[in-house]
PDB file of C-alpha atoms in Angstrom:
ATOM      1  CA  MET A1244      11.979 -62.564  22.431  1.00  0.00           C
ATOM      2  CA  ARG A1245      11.107 -66.177  21.654  1.00  0.00           C
ATOM      3  CA  ALA A1246       8.649 -67.639  19.137  1.00  0.00           C
ATOM      4  CA  PRO A1247       6.126 -69.939  20.848  1.00  0.00           C
ATOM      5  CA  ALA A1248       7.840 -73.260  19.904  1.00  0.00           C
ATOM      6  CA  GLY A1249      11.070 -72.131  21.444  1.00  0.00           C
ATOM      7  CA  ALA A1250      13.785 -72.923  18.973  1.00  0.00           C
ATOM      8  CA  LEU A1251      13.767 -69.467  17.324  1.00  0.00           C
ATOM      9  CA  VAL A1252      15.071 -66.471  19.414  1.00  0.00           C
ATOM     10  CA  LEU A1253      14.263 -63.278  17.535  1.00  0.00           C
ATOM     11  CA  HIS A1254      16.575 -60.219  17.835  1.00  0.00           C
ATOM     12  CA  ARG A1255      14.917 -58.085  15.138  1.00  0.00           C
ATOM     13  CA  VAL A1256      11.999 -58.493  12.734  1.00  0.00           C
ATOM     14  CA  PRO A1257      11.617 -55.660  10.178  1.00  0.00           C
ATOM     15  CA  ARG A1258       8.285 -54.508   9.008  1.00  0.00           C
ATOM     16  CA  GLU A1259       8.705 -56.054   5.467  1.00  0.00           C
ATOM     17  CA  PRO A1260      11.469 -58.705   5.907  1.00  0.00           C
ATOM     18  CA  ALA A1261      13.275 -59.752   2.689  1.00  0.00           C
ATOM     19  CA  ALA A1262      15.833 -62.273   4.197  1.00  0.00           C
ATOM     20  CA  ALA A1263      17.020 -63.694   7.392  1.00  0.00           C
ATOM     21  CA  VAL A1264      20.299 -64.457   9.275  1.00  0.00           C
ATOM     22  CA  LEU A1265      20.181 -67.210  11.971  1.00  0.00           C
ATOM     23  CA  LEU A1266      23.095 -67.511  14.336  1.00  0.00           C
ATOM     24  CA  LEU A1267      24.093 -70.784  15.941  1.00  0.00           C
ATOM     25  CA  HIS A1268      26.401 -70.905  18.930  1.00  0.00           C
ATOM     26  CA  GLY A1269      28.853 -73.690  19.874  1.00  0.00           C
ATOM     27  CA  GLY A1270      28.403 -76.520  22.288  1.00  0.00           C
ATOM     28  CA  ARG A1271      29.891 -79.849  23.218  1.00  0.00           C
ATOM     29  CA  ALA A1272      30.516 -83.137  21.547  1.00  0.00           C
ATOM     30  CA  GLN A1273      28.351 -84.828  24.161  1.00  0.00           C
ATOM     31  CA  GLY A1274      25.693 -83.424  26.464  1.00  0.00           C
ATOM     32  CA  LEU A1275      22.050 -84.317  26.778  1.00  0.00           C
ATOM     33  CA  GLY A1276      21.309 -81.535  29.289  1.00  0.00           C
ATOM     34  CA  PRO A1277      20.168 -78.133  28.157  1.00  0.00           C
ATOM     35  CA  PRO A1278      22.648 -75.304  27.614  1.00  0.00           C
ATOM     36  CA  PRO A1279      23.641 -73.687  30.944  1.00  0.00           C
ATOM     37  CA  ARG A1280      22.633 -70.314  32.144  1.00  0.00           C
ATOM     38  CA  PRO A1281      24.504 -68.071  31.607  1.00  0.00           C
ATOM     39  CA  ASN A1282      25.320 -69.656  28.175  1.00  0.00           C
ATOM     40  CA  LEU A1283      28.703 -68.332  27.320  1.00  0.00           C
ATOM     41  CA  PRO A1284      28.751 -69.796  23.840  1.00  0.00           C
ATOM     42  CA  GLY A1285      25.465 -68.047  23.129  1.00  0.00           C
ATOM     43  CA  LEU A1286      26.786 -64.841  24.564  1.00  0.00           C
ATOM     44  CA  ARG A1287      29.793 -65.045  22.201  1.00  0.00           C
ATOM     45  CA  MET A1288      27.419 -64.715  19.252  1.00  0.00           C
ATOM     46  CA  ARG A1289      25.662 -61.526  20.507  1.00  0.00           C
ATOM     47  CA  PRO A1290      28.369 -59.174  18.952  1.00  0.00           C
ATOM     48  CA  PHE A1291      27.857 -60.908  15.635  1.00  0.00           C
ATOM     49  CA  ALA A1292      24.071 -60.381  15.857  1.00  0.00           C
ATOM     50  CA  ARG A1293      24.592 -56.697  16.572  1.00  0.00           C
ATOM     51  CA  ALA A1294      27.130 -56.262  13.765  1.00  0.00           C
ATOM     52  CA  ILE A1295      24.597 -57.721  11.244  1.00  0.00           C
ATOM     53  CA  ALA A1296      21.539 -55.965  12.569  1.00  0.00           C
ATOM     54  CA  GLY A1297      23.431 -52.576  12.581  1.00  0.00           C
ATOM     55  CA  ALA A1298      24.406 -52.847   8.895  1.00  0.00           C
ATOM     56  CA  ARG A1299      22.590 -50.572   6.423  1.00  0.00           C
ATOM     57  CA  ALA A1300      22.267 -53.446   4.046  1.00  0.00           C
ATOM     58  CA  ALA A1301      20.527 -55.499   6.706  1.00  0.00           C
ATOM     59  CA  ARG A1302      17.568 -53.105   7.312  1.00  0.00           C
ATOM     60  CA  ASP A1303      15.101 -55.680   5.835  1.00  0.00           C
ATOM     61  CA  VAL A1304      16.744 -58.711   7.422  1.00  0.00           C
ATOM     62  CA  VAL A1305      15.354 -60.724  10.281  1.00  0.00           C
ATOM     63  CA  VAL A1306      18.210 -61.384  12.757  1.00  0.00           C
ATOM     64  CA  ALA A1307      17.690 -64.342  15.070  1.00  0.00           C
ATOM     65  CA  GLU A1308      19.406 -67.212  16.852  1.00  0.00           C
ATOM     66  CA  VAL A1309      18.751 -70.791  17.241  1.00  0.00           C
ATOM     67  CA  ARG A1310      18.099 -72.136  20.824  1.00  0.00           C
ATOM     68  CA  TYR A1311      19.215 -75.729  21.433  1.00  0.00           C
ATOM     69  CA  GLU A1312      17.256 -78.324  23.420  1.00  0.00           C
ATOM     70  CA  HIS A1313      20.477 -80.188  24.201  1.00  0.00           C
ATOM     71  CA  ARG A1314      23.972 -78.928  24.918  1.00  0.00           C
ATOM     72  CA  GLY A1315      25.797 -81.451  22.786  1.00  0.00           C
ATOM     73  CA  TRP A1316      25.927 -82.861  19.248  1.00  0.00           C
ATOM     74  CA  ASN A1317      25.542 -86.362  20.666  1.00  0.00           C
ATOM     75  CA  GLY A1318      26.785 -88.660  17.962  1.00  0.00           C
ATOM     76  CA  HIS A1319      24.447 -89.923  15.325  1.00  0.00           C
ATOM     77  CA  ARG A1320      21.600 -87.910  17.032  1.00  0.00           C
ATOM     78  CA  ALA A1321      23.045 -84.675  15.791  1.00  0.00           C
ATOM     79  CA  ASP A1322      20.669 -82.895  18.141  1.00  0.00           C
ATOM     80  CA  PRO A1323      21.365 -79.229  17.053  1.00  0.00           C
ATOM     81  CA  VAL A1324      20.600 -79.923  13.428  1.00  0.00           C
ATOM     82  CA  HIS A1325      16.951 -80.692  14.564  1.00  0.00           C
ATOM     83  CA  ASP A1326      16.820 -77.404  16.381  1.00  0.00           C
ATOM     84  CA  VAL A1327      17.852 -75.568  13.268  1.00  0.00           C
ATOM     85  CA  TRP A1328      15.170 -77.236  11.188  1.00  0.00           C
ATOM     86  CA  GLN A1329      12.590 -76.349  13.922  1.00  0.00           C
ATOM     87  CA  ALA A1330      13.836 -72.805  13.935  1.00  0.00           C
ATOM     88  CA  LEU A1331      13.445 -72.531  10.155  1.00  0.00           C
ATOM     89  CA  ARG A1332       9.847 -73.810  10.460  1.00  0.00           C
ATOM     90  CA  GLU A1333       9.194 -71.169  13.149  1.00  0.00           C
ATOM     91  CA  LEU A1334      10.729 -68.447  11.009  1.00  0.00           C
ATOM     92  CA  CYS A1335       8.293 -69.297   8.231  1.00  0.00           C
ATOM     93  CA  CYS A1336       5.475 -68.824  10.641  1.00  0.00           C
ATOM     94  CA  VAL A1337       6.837 -65.458  11.792  1.00  0.00           C
ATOM     95  CA  ALA A1338       8.050 -63.914   8.411  1.00  0.00           C
ATOM     96  CA  GLY A1339       7.235 -66.316   5.584  1.00  0.00           C
ATOM     97  CA  PRO A1340       9.639 -68.335   3.528  1.00  0.00           C
ATOM     98  CA  LEU A1341      12.648 -66.058   3.392  1.00  0.00           C
ATOM     99  CA  PRO A1342      16.062 -66.858   1.971  1.00  0.00           C
ATOM    100  CA  VAL A1343      18.236 -67.584   5.008  1.00  0.00           C
ATOM    101  CA  ALA A1344      22.007 -67.405   5.803  1.00  0.00           C
ATOM    102  CA  LEU A1345      23.161 -69.489   8.701  1.00  0.00           C
ATOM    103  CA  VAL A1346      26.113 -68.220  10.711  1.00  0.00           C
ATOM    104  CA  GLY A1347      27.413 -70.896  13.099  1.00  0.00           C
ATOM    105  CA  HIS A1348      30.361 -71.099  15.381  1.00  0.00           C
ATOM    106  CA  SER A1349      32.183 -74.381  16.288  1.00  0.00           C
ATOM    107  CA  MET A1350      29.377 -77.051  16.902  1.00  0.00           C
ATOM    108  CA  GLY A1351      27.045 -74.480  15.425  1.00  0.00           C
ATOM    109  CA  GLY A1352      28.948 -74.378  12.248  1.00  0.00           C
ATOM    110  CA  ARG A1353      28.737 -78.192  11.807  1.00  0.00           C
ATOM    111  CA  ALA A1354      24.910 -77.919  12.514  1.00  0.00           C
ATOM    112  CA  ALA A1355      24.634 -75.151   9.917  1.00  0.00           C
ATOM    113  CA  LEU A1356      26.472 -77.252   7.346  1.00  0.00           C
ATOM    114  CA  ARG A1357      24.265 -80.262   7.932  1.00  0.00           C
ATOM    115  CA  ALA A1358      21.051 -78.048   7.757  1.00  0.00           C
ATOM    116  CA  ALA A1359      22.174 -76.609   4.381  1.00  0.00           C
ATOM    117  CA  ALA A1360      19.916 -78.902   2.469  1.00  0.00           C
ATOM    118  CA  ASP A1361      16.854 -77.142   3.719  1.00  0.00           C
ATOM    119  CA  PRO A1362      15.331 -75.168   0.728  1.00  0.00           C
ATOM    120  CA  LEU A1363      15.293 -71.899   2.701  1.00  0.00           C
ATOM    121  CA  VAL A1364      19.054 -72.024   3.345  1.00  0.00           C
ATOM    122  CA  ARG A1365      20.923 -69.977   0.690  1.00  0.00           C
ATOM    123  CA  ALA A1366      24.215 -69.817   2.503  1.00  0.00           C
ATOM    124  CA  VAL A1367      26.284 -70.924   5.396  1.00  0.00           C
ATOM    125  CA  VAL A1368      29.074 -69.077   7.131  1.00  0.00           C
ATOM    126  CA  GLY A1369      31.031 -71.258   9.486  1.00  0.00           C
ATOM    127  CA  LEU A1370      33.230 -69.596  12.152  1.00  0.00           C
ATOM    128  CA  ALA A1371      35.970 -71.970  13.520  1.00  0.00           C
ATOM    129  CA  PRO A1372      33.500 -74.741  12.514  1.00  0.00           C
ATOM    130  CA  TRP A1373      33.797 -78.360  13.745  1.00  0.00           C
ATOM    131  CA  CYS A1374      34.359 -80.290  10.486  1.00  0.00           C
ATOM    132  CA  PRO A1375      35.427 -83.853  11.275  1.00  0.00           C
ATOM    133  CA  PRO A1376      36.747 -86.080   8.517  1.00  0.00           C
ATOM    134  CA  GLY A1377      34.047 -87.409   6.256  1.00  0.00           C
ATOM    135  CA  GLU A1378      31.475 -84.699   7.083  1.00  0.00           C
ATOM    136  CA  PRO A1379      28.921 -84.910   4.202  1.00  0.00           C
ATOM    137  CA  VAL A1380      29.044 -82.395   1.297  1.00  0.00           C
ATOM    138  CA  LEU A1381      26.766 -84.043  -1.213  1.00  0.00           C
ATOM    139  CA  HIS A1382      23.607 -82.300   0.148  1.00  0.00           C
ATOM    140  CA  LEU A1383      24.902 -78.715  -0.425  1.00  0.00           C
ATOM    141  CA  GLY A1384      23.606 -78.309  -3.896  1.00  0.00           C
ATOM    142  CA  ASP A1385      23.311 -74.578  -4.600  1.00  0.00           C
ATOM    143  CA  THR A1386      23.907 -73.473  -1.067  1.00  0.00           C
ATOM    144  CA  ALA A1387      27.010 -71.366  -0.814  1.00  0.00           C
ATOM    145  CA  VAL A1388      29.555 -72.160   2.028  1.00  0.00           C
ATOM    146  CA  VAL A1389      32.250 -69.850   3.421  1.00  0.00           C
ATOM    147  CA  LEU A1390      34.352 -71.268   6.403  1.00  0.00           C
ATOM    148  CA  VAL A1391      36.373 -68.819   8.406  1.00  0.00           C
ATOM    149  CA  HIS A1392      39.145 -70.212  10.651  1.00  0.00           C
ATOM    150  CA  ASP A1393      42.231 -69.216  12.632  1.00  0.00           C
ATOM    151  CA  GLU A1394      44.841 -71.789  11.717  1.00  0.00           C
ATOM    152  CA  ALA A1395      46.232 -71.629  15.374  1.00  0.00           C
ATOM    153  CA  ASP A1396      42.877 -72.829  16.678  1.00  0.00           C
ATOM    154  CA  ARG A1397      43.469 -75.574  19.194  1.00  0.00           C
ATOM    155  CA  VAL A1398      39.912 -76.717  19.674  1.00  0.00           C
ATOM    156  CA  THR A1399      38.701 -77.310  16.178  1.00  0.00           C
ATOM    157  CA  ASP A1400      40.961 -78.051  13.222  1.00  0.00           C
ATOM    158  CA  ALA A1401      41.320 -75.393  10.520  1.00  0.00           C
ATOM    159  CA  GLN A1402      42.608 -78.187   8.270  1.00  0.00           C
ATOM    160  CA  GLY A1403      39.235 -79.866   8.607  1.00  0.00           C
ATOM    161  CA  SER A1404      37.666 -76.638   7.346  1.00  0.00           C
ATOM    162  CA  TRP A1405      39.872 -76.482   4.358  1.00  0.00           C
ATOM    163  CA  ASP A1406      39.382 -80.156   3.503  1.00  0.00           C
ATOM    164  CA  TYR A1407      35.578 -79.600   3.651  1.00  0.00           C
ATOM    165  CA  VAL A1408      35.862 -76.715   1.215  1.00  0.00           C
ATOM    166  CA  ARG A1409      37.979 -78.767  -1.183  1.00  0.00           C
ATOM    167  CA  ARG A1410      35.570 -81.661  -1.082  1.00  0.00           C
ATOM    168  CA  ALA A1411      32.518 -79.325  -1.527  1.00  0.00           C
ATOM    169  CA  ARG A1412      34.140 -77.685  -4.551  1.00  0.00           C
ATOM    170  CA  ALA A1413      34.944 -81.114  -6.054  1.00  0.00           C
ATOM    171  CA  ARG A1414      31.241 -81.894  -5.898  1.00  0.00           C
ATOM    172  CA  GLY A1415      30.283 -78.606  -7.658  1.00  0.00           C
ATOM    173  CA  ALA A1416      29.345 -76.403  -4.625  1.00  0.00           C
ATOM    174  CA  ARG A1417      30.296 -72.842  -4.238  1.00  0.00           C
ATOM    175  CA  ALA A1418      32.700 -73.010  -1.256  1.00  0.00           C
ATOM    176  CA  ALA A1419      35.459 -70.889   0.036  1.00  0.00           C
ATOM    177  CA  GLY A1420      37.887 -70.735   3.071  1.00  0.00           C
ATOM    178  CA  ILE A1421      39.091 -67.540   4.747  1.00  0.00           C
ATOM    179  CA  ALA A1422      42.145 -67.838   7.128  1.00  0.00           C
ATOM    180  CA  MET A1423      42.143 -65.411   9.980  1.00  0.00           C
ATOM    181  CA  PRO A1424      45.421 -64.135  11.370  1.00  0.00           C
ATOM    182  CA  ALA A1425      44.267 -64.325  14.993  1.00  0.00           C
ATOM    183  CA  GLY A1426      41.330 -65.039  17.225  1.00  0.00           C
ATOM    184  CA  GLY A1427      41.859 -68.620  18.283  1.00  0.00           C
ATOM    185  CA  HIS A1428      38.717 -70.615  18.813  1.00  0.00           C
ATOM    186  CA  ALA A1429      36.885 -68.093  20.840  1.00  0.00           C
ATOM    187  CA  MET A1430      37.416 -65.288  18.167  1.00  0.00           C
ATOM    188  CA  LEU A1431      38.420 -62.866  20.838  1.00  0.00           C
ATOM    189  CA  ARG A1432      41.587 -61.424  19.380  1.00  0.00           C
ATOM    190  CA  ARG A1433      40.808 -59.045  16.556  1.00  0.00           C
ATOM    191  CA  ALA A1434      37.087 -59.734  17.307  1.00  0.00           C
ATOM    192  CA  PRO A1435      35.919 -56.727  15.151  1.00  0.00           C
ATOM    193  CA  ALA A1436      37.476 -58.341  12.125  1.00  0.00           C
ATOM    194  CA  TRP A1437      35.598 -61.554  12.729  1.00  0.00           C
ATOM    195  CA  HIS A1438      32.323 -59.618  13.172  1.00  0.00           C
ATOM    196  CA  ARG A1439      32.886 -57.735  10.015  1.00  0.00           C
ATOM    197  CA  ILE A1440      33.795 -60.748   7.855  1.00  0.00           C
ATOM    198  CA  ALA A1441      30.819 -62.648   9.216  1.00  0.00           C
ATOM    199  CA  ARG A1442      28.495 -59.748   8.629  1.00  0.00           C
ATOM    200  CA  ASP A1443      29.791 -58.841   5.105  1.00  0.00           C
ATOM    201  CA  THR A1444      29.897 -62.413   3.979  1.00  0.00           C
ATOM    202  CA  ALA A1445      26.381 -63.385   5.246  1.00  0.00           C
ATOM    203  CA  LEU A1446      24.837 -60.299   3.685  1.00  0.00           C
ATOM    204  CA  GLY A1447      26.798 -60.707   0.511  1.00  0.00           C
ATOM    205  CA  LEU A1448      25.685 -64.330   0.098  1.00  0.00           C
ATOM    206  CA  LEU A1449      22.111 -63.100   0.479  1.00  0.00           C
ATOM    207  CA  ASP A1450      22.756 -60.659  -2.433  1.00  0.00           C
ATOM    208  CA  LEU A1451      22.426 -57.705  -0.104  1.00  0.00           C
ATOM    209  CA  ALA A1452      26.088 -56.579  -0.175  1.00  0.00           C
ATOM    210  CA  PRO A1453      29.059 -56.906  -2.520  1.00  0.00           C
ATOM    211  CA  LEU A1454      31.421 -59.877  -2.198  1.00  0.00           C
ATOM    212  CA  PRO A1455      35.030 -60.215  -3.459  1.00  0.00           C
ATOM    213  CA  ASP A1456      34.973 -61.343  -7.163  1.00  0.00           C
ATOM    214  CA  THR A1457      37.481 -64.005  -6.415  1.00  0.00           C
ATOM    215  CA  LEU A1458      35.852 -65.447  -3.190  1.00  0.00           C
ATOM    216  CA  PHE A1459      34.907 -68.749  -4.791  1.00  0.00           C
ATOM    217  CA  SER A1460      37.865 -68.987  -7.215  1.00  0.00           C
ATOM    218  CA  GLN A1461      40.754 -68.233  -4.943  1.00  0.00           C
ATOM    219  CA  GLY A1462      42.913 -71.027  -3.620  1.00  0.00           C
ATOM    220  CA  VAL A1463      41.940 -72.842  -0.419  1.00  0.00           C
ATOM    221  CA  PRO A1464      44.131 -72.078   2.564  1.00  0.00           C
ATOM    222  CA  THR A1465      46.639 -74.782   3.581  1.00  0.00           C
ATOM    223  CA  THR A1466      47.363 -75.131   7.278  1.00  0.00           C
ATOM    224  CA  PRO A1467      51.046 -75.485   8.075  1.00  0.00           C
ATOM    225  CA  GLY A1468      51.795 -78.639  10.015  1.00  0.00           C
ATOM    226  CA  ALA A1469      53.152 -76.715  12.939  1.00  0.00           C
ATOM    227  CA  ALA A1470      49.805 -74.932  13.501  1.00  0.00           C
ATOM    228  CA  ALA A1471      48.064 -78.192  14.176  1.00  0.00           C
ATOM    229  CA  ARG A1472      50.546 -79.500  16.738  1.00  0.00           C
ATOM    230  CA  ASP A1473      49.373 -79.835  20.388  1.00  0.00           C
ATOM    231  CA  ARG A1474      45.813 -79.317  19.328  1.00  0.00           C
ATOM    232  CA  HIS A1475      43.338 -80.870  21.787  1.00  0.00           C
ATOM    233  CA  PRO A1476      40.940 -83.175  19.992  1.00  0.00           C
ATOM    234  CA  VAL A1477      37.237 -82.171  19.974  1.00  0.00           C
ATOM    235  CA  GLY A1478      35.539 -83.967  22.728  1.00  0.00           C
ATOM    236  CA  GLY A1479      38.785 -85.067  24.346  1.00  0.00           C
ATOM    237  CA  PRO A1480      39.703 -84.749  27.952  1.00  0.00           C
ATOM    238  CA  ALA A1481      41.272 -81.322  27.701  1.00  0.00           C
ATOM    239  CA  ARG A1482      38.590 -79.739  25.606  1.00  0.00           C
ATOM    240  CA  SER A1483      35.004 -80.844  25.370  1.00  0.00           C
ATOM    241  CA  ARG A1484      33.317 -77.898  23.753  1.00  0.00           C
ATOM    242  CA  PRO A1485      33.436 -78.126  19.843  1.00  0.00           C
TER     243      PRO A1485
END
């Protein structure tokens, strides 16, 4: 079901919503065309939506995804960020000004981090996010950030995630990194563990479920140098889907 303006794709709207989780799929570094059909990056997020919607703690949570107008990030245009902002506006029309957790994979993780300055956004959960050097952190303010990454990911760099967490913490943000033992970029190996961590973290950051006491005080993971070798650069010839 799509809201009239088209950026918000609703999976579930409870009778009396108290919060919302928006899911953002991956894409490409460059691409002005619309996402293809079938949209495999979008399908990859469906199990996460089901995991969140099926949680008892989420009975009053709107679960939705963001639909992109363009397939790619497209340099300074940062196209998917505008789609997130539009989806947040549409969410207000549907359910009012709810606290929101953004759960984004790859390019969607980068878009979620950029959109964190929106006053509705309480938290960002980045799954194998695309965090290039110098990605801004000053806008995070009170928005909590948890980045989840397999250090063997050969598409996006886990070290970029850990560097982002360190820089965010240095600016006073609540930020944490969780290193996954498997899954790669597509999060296919040990997929249930990825679904569970995304679900529990998003709901916990919305104060709907418990979080580990040490989540924001534990050390930031450090990627061994060997894990980063032979990684294909985002947007490079071997891999073009961040």
